[in-house]
PDB file of C-alpha atoms in Angstrom:
ATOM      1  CA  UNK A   1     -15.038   0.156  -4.615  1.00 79.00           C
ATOM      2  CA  UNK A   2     -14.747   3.089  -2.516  1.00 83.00           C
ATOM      3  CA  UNK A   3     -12.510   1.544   0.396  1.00 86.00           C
ATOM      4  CA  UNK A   4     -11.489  -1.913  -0.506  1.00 90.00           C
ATOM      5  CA  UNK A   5     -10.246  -1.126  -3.864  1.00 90.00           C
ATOM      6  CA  UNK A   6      -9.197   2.189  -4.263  1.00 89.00           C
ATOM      7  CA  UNK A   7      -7.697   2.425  -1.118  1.00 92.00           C
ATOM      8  CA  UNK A   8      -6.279  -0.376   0.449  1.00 93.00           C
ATOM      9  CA  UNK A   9      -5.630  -2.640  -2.694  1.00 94.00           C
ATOM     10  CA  UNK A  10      -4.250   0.270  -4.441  1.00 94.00           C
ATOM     11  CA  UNK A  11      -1.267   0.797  -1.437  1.00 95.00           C
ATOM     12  CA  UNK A  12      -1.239  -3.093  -1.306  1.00 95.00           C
ATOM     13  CA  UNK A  13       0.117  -3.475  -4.790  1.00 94.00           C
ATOM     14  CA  UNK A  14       3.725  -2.668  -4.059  1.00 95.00           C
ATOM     15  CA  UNK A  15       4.157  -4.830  -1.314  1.00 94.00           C
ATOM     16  CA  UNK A  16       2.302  -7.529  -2.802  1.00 95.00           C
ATOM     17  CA  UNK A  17       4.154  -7.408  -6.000  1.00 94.00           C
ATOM     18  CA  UNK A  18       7.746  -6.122  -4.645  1.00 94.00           C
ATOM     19  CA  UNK A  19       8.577  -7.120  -1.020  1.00 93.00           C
ATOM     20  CA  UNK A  20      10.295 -10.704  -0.477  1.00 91.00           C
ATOM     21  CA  UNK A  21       7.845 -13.411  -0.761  1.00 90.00           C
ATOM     22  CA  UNK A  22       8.306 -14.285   3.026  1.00 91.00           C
ATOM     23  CA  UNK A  23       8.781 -10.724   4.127  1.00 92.00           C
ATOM     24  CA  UNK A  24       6.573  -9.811   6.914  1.00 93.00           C
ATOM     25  CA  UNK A  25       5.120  -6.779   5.320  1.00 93.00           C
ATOM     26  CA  UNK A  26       3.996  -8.882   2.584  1.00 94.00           C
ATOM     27  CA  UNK A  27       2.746 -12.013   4.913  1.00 95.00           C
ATOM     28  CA  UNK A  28       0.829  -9.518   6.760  1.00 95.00           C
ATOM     29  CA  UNK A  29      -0.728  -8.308   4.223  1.00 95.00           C
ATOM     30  CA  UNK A  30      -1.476 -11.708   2.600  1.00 95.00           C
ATOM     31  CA  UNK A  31      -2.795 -12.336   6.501  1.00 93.00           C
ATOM     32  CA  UNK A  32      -5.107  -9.702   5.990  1.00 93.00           C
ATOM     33  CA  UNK A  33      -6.793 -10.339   2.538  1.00 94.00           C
ATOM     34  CA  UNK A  34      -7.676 -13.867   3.789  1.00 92.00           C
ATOM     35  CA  UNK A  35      -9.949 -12.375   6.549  1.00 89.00           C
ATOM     36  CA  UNK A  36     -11.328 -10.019   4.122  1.00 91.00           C
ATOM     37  CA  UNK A  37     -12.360 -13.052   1.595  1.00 92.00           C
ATOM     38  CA  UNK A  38     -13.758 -15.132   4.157  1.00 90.00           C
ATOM     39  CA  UNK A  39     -15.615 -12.200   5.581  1.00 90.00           C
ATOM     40  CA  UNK A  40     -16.702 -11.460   2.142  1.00 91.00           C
ATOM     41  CA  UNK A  41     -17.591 -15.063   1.033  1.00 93.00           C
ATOM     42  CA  UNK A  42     -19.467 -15.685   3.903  1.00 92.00           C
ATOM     43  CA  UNK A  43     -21.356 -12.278   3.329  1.00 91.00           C
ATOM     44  CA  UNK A  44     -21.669 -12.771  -0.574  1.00 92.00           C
ATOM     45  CA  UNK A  45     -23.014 -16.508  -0.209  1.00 94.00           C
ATOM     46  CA  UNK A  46     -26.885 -16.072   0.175  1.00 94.00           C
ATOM     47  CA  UNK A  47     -26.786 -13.859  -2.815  1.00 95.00           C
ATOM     48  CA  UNK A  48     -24.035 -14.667  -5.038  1.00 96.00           C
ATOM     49  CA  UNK A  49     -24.618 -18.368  -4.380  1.00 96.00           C
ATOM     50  CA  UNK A  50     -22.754 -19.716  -7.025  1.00 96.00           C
ATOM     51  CA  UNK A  51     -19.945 -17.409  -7.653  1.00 96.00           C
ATOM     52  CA  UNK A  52     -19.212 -17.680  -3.799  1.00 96.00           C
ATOM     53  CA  UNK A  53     -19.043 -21.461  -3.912  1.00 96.00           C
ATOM     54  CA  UNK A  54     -16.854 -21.131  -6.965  1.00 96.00           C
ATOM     55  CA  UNK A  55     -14.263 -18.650  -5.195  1.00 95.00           C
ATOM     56  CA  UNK A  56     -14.210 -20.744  -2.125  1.00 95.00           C
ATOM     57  CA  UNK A  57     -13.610 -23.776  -4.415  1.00 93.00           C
ATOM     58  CA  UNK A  58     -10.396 -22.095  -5.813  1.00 94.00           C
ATOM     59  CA  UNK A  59      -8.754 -21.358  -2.291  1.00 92.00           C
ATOM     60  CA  UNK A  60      -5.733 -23.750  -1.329  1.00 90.00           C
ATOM     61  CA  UNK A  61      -6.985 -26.591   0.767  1.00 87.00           C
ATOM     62  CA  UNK A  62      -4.969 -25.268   3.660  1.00 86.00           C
ATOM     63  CA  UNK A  63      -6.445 -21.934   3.618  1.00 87.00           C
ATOM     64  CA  UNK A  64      -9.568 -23.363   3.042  1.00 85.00           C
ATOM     65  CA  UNK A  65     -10.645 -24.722   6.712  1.00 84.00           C
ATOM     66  CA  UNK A  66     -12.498 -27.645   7.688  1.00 89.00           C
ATOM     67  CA  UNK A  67     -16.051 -26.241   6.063  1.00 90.00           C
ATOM     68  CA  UNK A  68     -16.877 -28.423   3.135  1.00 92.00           C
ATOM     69  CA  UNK A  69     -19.021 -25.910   1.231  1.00 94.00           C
ATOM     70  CA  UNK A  70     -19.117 -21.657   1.520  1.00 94.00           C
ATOM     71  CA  UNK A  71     -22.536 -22.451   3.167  1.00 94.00           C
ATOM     72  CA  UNK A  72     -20.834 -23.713   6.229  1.00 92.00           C
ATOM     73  CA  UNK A  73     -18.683 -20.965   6.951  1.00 90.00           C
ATOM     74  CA  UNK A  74     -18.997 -19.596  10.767  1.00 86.00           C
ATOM     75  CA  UNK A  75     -20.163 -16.208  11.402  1.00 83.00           C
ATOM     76  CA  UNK A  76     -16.924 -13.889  12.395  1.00 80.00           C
ATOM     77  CA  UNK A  77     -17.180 -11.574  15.187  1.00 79.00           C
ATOM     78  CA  UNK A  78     -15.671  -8.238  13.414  1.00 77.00           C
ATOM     79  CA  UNK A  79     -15.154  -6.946  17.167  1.00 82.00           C
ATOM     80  CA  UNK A  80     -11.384  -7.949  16.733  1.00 80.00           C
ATOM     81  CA  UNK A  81     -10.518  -5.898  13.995  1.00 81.00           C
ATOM     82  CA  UNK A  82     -12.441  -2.575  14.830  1.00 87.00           C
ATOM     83  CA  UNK A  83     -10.201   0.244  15.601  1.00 87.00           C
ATOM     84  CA  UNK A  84     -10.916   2.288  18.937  1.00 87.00           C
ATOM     85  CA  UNK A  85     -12.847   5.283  17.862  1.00 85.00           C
ATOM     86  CA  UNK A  86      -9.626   8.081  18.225  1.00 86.00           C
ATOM     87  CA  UNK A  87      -7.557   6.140  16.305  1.00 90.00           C
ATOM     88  CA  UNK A  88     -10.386   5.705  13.300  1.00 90.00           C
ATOM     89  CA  UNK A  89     -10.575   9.199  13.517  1.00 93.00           C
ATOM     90  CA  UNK A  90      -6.310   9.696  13.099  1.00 95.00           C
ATOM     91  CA  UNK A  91      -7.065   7.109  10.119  1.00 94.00           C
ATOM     92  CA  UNK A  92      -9.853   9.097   8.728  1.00 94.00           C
ATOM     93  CA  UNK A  93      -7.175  12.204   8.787  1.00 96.00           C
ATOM     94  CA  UNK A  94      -4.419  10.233   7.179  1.00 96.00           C
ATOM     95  CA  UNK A  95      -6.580   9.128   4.417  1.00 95.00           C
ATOM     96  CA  UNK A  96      -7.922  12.947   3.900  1.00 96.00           C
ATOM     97  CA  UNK A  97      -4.273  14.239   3.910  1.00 97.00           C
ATOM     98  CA  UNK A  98      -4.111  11.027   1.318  1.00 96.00           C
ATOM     99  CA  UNK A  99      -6.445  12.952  -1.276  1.00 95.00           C
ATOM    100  CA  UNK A 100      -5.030  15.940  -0.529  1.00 97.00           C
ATOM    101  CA  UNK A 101      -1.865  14.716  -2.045  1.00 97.00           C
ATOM    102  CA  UNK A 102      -3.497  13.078  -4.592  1.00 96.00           C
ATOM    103  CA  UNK A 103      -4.666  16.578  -5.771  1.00 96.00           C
ATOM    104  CA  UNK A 104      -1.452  18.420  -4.952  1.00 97.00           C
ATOM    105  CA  UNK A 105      -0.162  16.105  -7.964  1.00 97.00           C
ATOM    106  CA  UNK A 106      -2.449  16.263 -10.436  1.00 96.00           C
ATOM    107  CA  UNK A 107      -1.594  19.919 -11.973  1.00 95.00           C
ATOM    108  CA  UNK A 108       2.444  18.140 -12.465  1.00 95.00           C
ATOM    109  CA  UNK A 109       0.320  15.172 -14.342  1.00 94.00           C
ATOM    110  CA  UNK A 110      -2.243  17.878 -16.260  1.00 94.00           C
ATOM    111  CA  UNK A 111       0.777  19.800 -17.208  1.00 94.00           C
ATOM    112  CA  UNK A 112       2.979  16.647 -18.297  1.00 94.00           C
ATOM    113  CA  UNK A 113       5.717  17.239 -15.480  1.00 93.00           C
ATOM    114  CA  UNK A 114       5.450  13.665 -13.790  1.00 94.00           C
ATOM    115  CA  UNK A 115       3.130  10.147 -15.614  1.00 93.00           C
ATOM    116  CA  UNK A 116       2.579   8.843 -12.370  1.00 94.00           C
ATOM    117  CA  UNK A 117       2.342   9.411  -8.791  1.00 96.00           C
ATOM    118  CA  UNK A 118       5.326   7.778  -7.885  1.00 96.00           C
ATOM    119  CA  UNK A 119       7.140   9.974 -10.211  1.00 97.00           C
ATOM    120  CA  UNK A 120       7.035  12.550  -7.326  1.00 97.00           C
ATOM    121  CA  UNK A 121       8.604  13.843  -4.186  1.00 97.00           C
ATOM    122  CA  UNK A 122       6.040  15.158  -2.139  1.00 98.00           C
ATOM    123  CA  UNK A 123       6.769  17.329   1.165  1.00 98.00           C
ATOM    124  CA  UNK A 124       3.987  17.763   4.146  1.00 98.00           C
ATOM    125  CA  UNK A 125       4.553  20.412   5.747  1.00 98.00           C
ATOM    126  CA  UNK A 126       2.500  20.337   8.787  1.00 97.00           C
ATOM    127  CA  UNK A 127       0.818  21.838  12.175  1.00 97.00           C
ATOM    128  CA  UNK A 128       2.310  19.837  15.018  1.00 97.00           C
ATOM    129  CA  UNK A 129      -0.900  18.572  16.256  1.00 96.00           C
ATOM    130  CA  UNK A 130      -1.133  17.336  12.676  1.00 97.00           C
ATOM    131  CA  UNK A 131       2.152  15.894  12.601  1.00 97.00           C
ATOM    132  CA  UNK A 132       1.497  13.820  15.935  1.00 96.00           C
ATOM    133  CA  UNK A 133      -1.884  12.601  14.535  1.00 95.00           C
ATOM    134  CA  UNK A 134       0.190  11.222  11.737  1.00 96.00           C
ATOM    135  CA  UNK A 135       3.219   9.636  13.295  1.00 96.00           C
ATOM    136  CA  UNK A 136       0.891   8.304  16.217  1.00 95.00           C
ATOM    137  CA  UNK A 137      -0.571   5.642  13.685  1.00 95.00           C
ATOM    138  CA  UNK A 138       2.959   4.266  12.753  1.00 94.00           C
ATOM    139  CA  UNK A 139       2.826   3.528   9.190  1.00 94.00           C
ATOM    140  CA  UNK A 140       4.598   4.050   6.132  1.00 95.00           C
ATOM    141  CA  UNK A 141       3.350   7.560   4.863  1.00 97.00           C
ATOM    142  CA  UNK A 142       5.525   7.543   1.575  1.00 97.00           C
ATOM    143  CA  UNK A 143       3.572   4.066   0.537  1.00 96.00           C
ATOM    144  CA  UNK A 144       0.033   5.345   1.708  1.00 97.00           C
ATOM    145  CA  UNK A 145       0.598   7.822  -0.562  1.00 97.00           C
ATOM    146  CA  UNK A 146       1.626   6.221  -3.196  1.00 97.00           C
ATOM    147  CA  UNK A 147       4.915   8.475  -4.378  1.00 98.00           C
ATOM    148  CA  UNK A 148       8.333   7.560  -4.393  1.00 98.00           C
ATOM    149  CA  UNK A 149       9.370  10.140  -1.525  1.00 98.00           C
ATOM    150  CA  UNK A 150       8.063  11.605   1.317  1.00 98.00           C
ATOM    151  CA  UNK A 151       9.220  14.274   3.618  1.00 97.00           C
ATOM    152  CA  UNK A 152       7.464  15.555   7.043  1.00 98.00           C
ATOM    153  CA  UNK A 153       8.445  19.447   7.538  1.00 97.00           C
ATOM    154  CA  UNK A 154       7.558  22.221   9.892  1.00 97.00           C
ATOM    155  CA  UNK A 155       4.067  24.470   8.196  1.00 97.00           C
ATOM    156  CA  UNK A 156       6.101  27.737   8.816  1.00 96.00           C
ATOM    157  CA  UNK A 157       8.165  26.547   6.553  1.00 96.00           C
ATOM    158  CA  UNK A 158       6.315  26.027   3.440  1.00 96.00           C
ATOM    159  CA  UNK A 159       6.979  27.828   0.499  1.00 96.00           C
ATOM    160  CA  UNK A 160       4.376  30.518  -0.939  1.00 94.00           C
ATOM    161  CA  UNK A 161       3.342  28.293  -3.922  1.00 94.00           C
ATOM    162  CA  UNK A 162       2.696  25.167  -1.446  1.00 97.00           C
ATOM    163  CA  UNK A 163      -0.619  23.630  -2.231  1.00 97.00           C
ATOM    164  CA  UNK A 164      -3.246  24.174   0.366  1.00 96.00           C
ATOM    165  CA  UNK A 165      -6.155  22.192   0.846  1.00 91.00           C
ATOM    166  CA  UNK A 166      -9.273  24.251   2.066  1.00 88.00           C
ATOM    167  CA  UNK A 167     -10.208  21.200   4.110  1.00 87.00           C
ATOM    168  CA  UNK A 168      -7.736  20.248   6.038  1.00 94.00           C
ATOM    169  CA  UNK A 169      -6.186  22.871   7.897  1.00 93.00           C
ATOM    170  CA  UNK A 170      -2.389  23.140   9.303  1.00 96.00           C
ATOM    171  CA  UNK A 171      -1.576  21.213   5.675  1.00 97.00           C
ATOM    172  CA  UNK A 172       0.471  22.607   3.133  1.00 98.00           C
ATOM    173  CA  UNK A 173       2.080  20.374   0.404  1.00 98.00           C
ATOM    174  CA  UNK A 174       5.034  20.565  -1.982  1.00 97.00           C
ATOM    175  CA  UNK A 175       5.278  18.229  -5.022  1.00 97.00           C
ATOM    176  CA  UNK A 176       8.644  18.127  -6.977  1.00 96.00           C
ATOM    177  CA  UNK A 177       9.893  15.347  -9.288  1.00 96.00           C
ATOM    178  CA  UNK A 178      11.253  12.427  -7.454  1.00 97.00           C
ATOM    179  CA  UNK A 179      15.185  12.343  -6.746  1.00 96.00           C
ATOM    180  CA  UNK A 180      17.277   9.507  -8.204  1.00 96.00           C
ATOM    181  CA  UNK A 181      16.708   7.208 -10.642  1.00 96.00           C
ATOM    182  CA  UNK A 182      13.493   4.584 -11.242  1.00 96.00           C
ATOM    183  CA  UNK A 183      13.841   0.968 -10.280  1.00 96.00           C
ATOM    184  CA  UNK A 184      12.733  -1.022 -13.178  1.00 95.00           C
ATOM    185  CA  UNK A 185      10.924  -3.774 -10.762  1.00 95.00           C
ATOM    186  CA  UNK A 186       8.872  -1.619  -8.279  1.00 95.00           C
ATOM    187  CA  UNK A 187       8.649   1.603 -10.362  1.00 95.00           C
ATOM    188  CA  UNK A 188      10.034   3.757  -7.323  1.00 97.00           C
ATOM    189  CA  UNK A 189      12.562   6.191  -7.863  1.00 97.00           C
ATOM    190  CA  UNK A 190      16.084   5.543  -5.785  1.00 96.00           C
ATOM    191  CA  UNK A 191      18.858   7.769  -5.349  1.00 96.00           C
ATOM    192  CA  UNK A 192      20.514   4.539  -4.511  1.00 95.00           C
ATOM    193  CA  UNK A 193      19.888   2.735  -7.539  1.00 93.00           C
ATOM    194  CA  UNK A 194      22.287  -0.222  -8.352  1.00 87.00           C
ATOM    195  CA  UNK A 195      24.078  -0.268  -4.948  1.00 92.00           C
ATOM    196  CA  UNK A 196      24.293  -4.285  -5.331  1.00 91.00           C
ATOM    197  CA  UNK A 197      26.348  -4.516  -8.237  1.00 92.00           C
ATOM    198  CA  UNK A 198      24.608  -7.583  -9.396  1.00 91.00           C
ATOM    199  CA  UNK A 199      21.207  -6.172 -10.027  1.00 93.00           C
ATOM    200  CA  UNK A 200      22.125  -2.166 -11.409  1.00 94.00           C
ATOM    201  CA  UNK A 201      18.501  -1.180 -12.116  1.00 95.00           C
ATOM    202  CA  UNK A 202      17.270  -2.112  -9.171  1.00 95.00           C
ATOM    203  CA  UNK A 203      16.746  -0.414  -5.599  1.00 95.00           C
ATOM    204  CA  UNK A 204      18.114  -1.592  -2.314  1.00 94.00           C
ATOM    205  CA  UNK A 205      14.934  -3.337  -1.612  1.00 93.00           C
ATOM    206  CA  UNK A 206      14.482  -5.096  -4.952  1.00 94.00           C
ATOM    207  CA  UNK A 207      17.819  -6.415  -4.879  1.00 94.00           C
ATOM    208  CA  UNK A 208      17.571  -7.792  -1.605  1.00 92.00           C
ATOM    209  CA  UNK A 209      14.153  -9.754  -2.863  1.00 92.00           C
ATOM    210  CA  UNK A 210      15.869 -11.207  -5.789  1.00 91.00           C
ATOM    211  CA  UNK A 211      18.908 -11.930  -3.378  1.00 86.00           C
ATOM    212  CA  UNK A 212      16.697 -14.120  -0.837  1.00 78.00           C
ATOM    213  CA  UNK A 213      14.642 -15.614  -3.880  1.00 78.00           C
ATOM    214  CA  UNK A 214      15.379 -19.419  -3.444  1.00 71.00           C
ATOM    215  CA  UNK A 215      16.648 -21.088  -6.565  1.00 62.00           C
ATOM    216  CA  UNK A 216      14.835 -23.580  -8.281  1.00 58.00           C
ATOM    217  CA  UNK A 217      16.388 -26.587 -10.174  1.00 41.00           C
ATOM    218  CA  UNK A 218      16.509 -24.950 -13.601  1.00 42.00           C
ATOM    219  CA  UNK A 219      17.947 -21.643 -11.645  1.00 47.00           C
ATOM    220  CA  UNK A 220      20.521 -23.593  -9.928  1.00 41.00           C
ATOM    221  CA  UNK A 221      21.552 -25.120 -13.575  1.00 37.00           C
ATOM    222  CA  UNK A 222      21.688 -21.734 -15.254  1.00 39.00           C
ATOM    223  CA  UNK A 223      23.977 -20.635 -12.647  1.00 43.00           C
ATOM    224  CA  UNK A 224      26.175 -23.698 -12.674  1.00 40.00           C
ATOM    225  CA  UNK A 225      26.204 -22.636 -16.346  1.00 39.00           C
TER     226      UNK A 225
END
């Protein structure tokens, strides 16, 4: 509840949903939520007996392994996929400056100025050793935060109405609406929006999905037609 799904399945979404189907943001992420089931269904088995057996019973044969039943699933070292301990702490941070945000927004949604957190363009202006904690993790900070644009910026440079979070320090944050226009398919606003002529109301990224889709039969008819 805490991690699984209101963190990590909650950034998933878009990538899951939006990126090209053999994209390797979205395989890797697909990559990812297999080990977490198994882990799970190998955890959940002695007490959720049944609903265990039924989930593994629903995976693809291919994904499914040579074990006949749930029962027979290995035990999984997690060793492999623990983080050293200074970069779970730089996570830790990132996921702090995450709620941060997440209450940086919320006056612009009490007050009716943006629906949604992708309806914003958020600004973090930070301390440097802040900053380097950040970009030392290489990820996508606009998507971990869920809004639709994302700016890094120097903290003496932050307006006098910044928001400023009394637990994190060297942190201040702007929110503004989000620039552009909103793709109908992801939901993210683009100030690029219809660039490929054949797809106006979507973003770059969209359009480039729908562009690598491969046709079925029935598709391939329809645009003989």
């Amino acid at each position: 509840v805490t991690d699984l799904s209101s963190i990590y399945l909650d950034i998933l979404k878009d990538r899951l949903y939006a990126s090209g189907p053999d994209s390797p943001e979205r395989r890797s992420a697909q990559t990812a939520l297999w080990h977490i089931l198994r882990l799970l269904l190998r955890d959940m088995a002695p007490v959720l007996s049944f609903t265990a057996e039924e989930i593994f019973g629903h995976l693809p044969a291919d994904l499914r392994g040579p074990e006949p039943t749930v029962f027979a699933l290995q035990a999984v070292s997690g060793e492999e996929f623990l983080l050293p301990d200074g970069q779970r702490d730089d996570w830790n941070v990132l996921l702090a400056v995450r709620g941060a945000v997440t209450r940086a927004i919320e006056p612009l949604r009490r007050d009716g100025v943006v629906g949604h957190s992708l309806d914003t363009r958020v600004t973090l202006h930070l301390a440097d050793e802040l900053r380097e904690r950040l970009e030392s993790l290489h990820t996508d900070l606009r998507a971990v935060c869920i809004v639709s644009q994302l700016e890094l910026a120097p903290l003496a440079d932050a307006p006098q109405n910044a928001y400023r979070d009394s637990e994190i320090s060297g942190l201040a944050i702007s929110v503004e609406k989000a620039r552009g226009e909103k793709c109908e398919r992801c939901w993210i606003y683009s100030t690029e929006l219809g660039a490929d002529p054949a797809h106006p109301s979507l973003c770059p990224r969209c359009a480039t999905a729908l562009r690598d889709l491969p046709l079925d039969e029935n598709a391939k008819g329809r645009a003989a037609e």
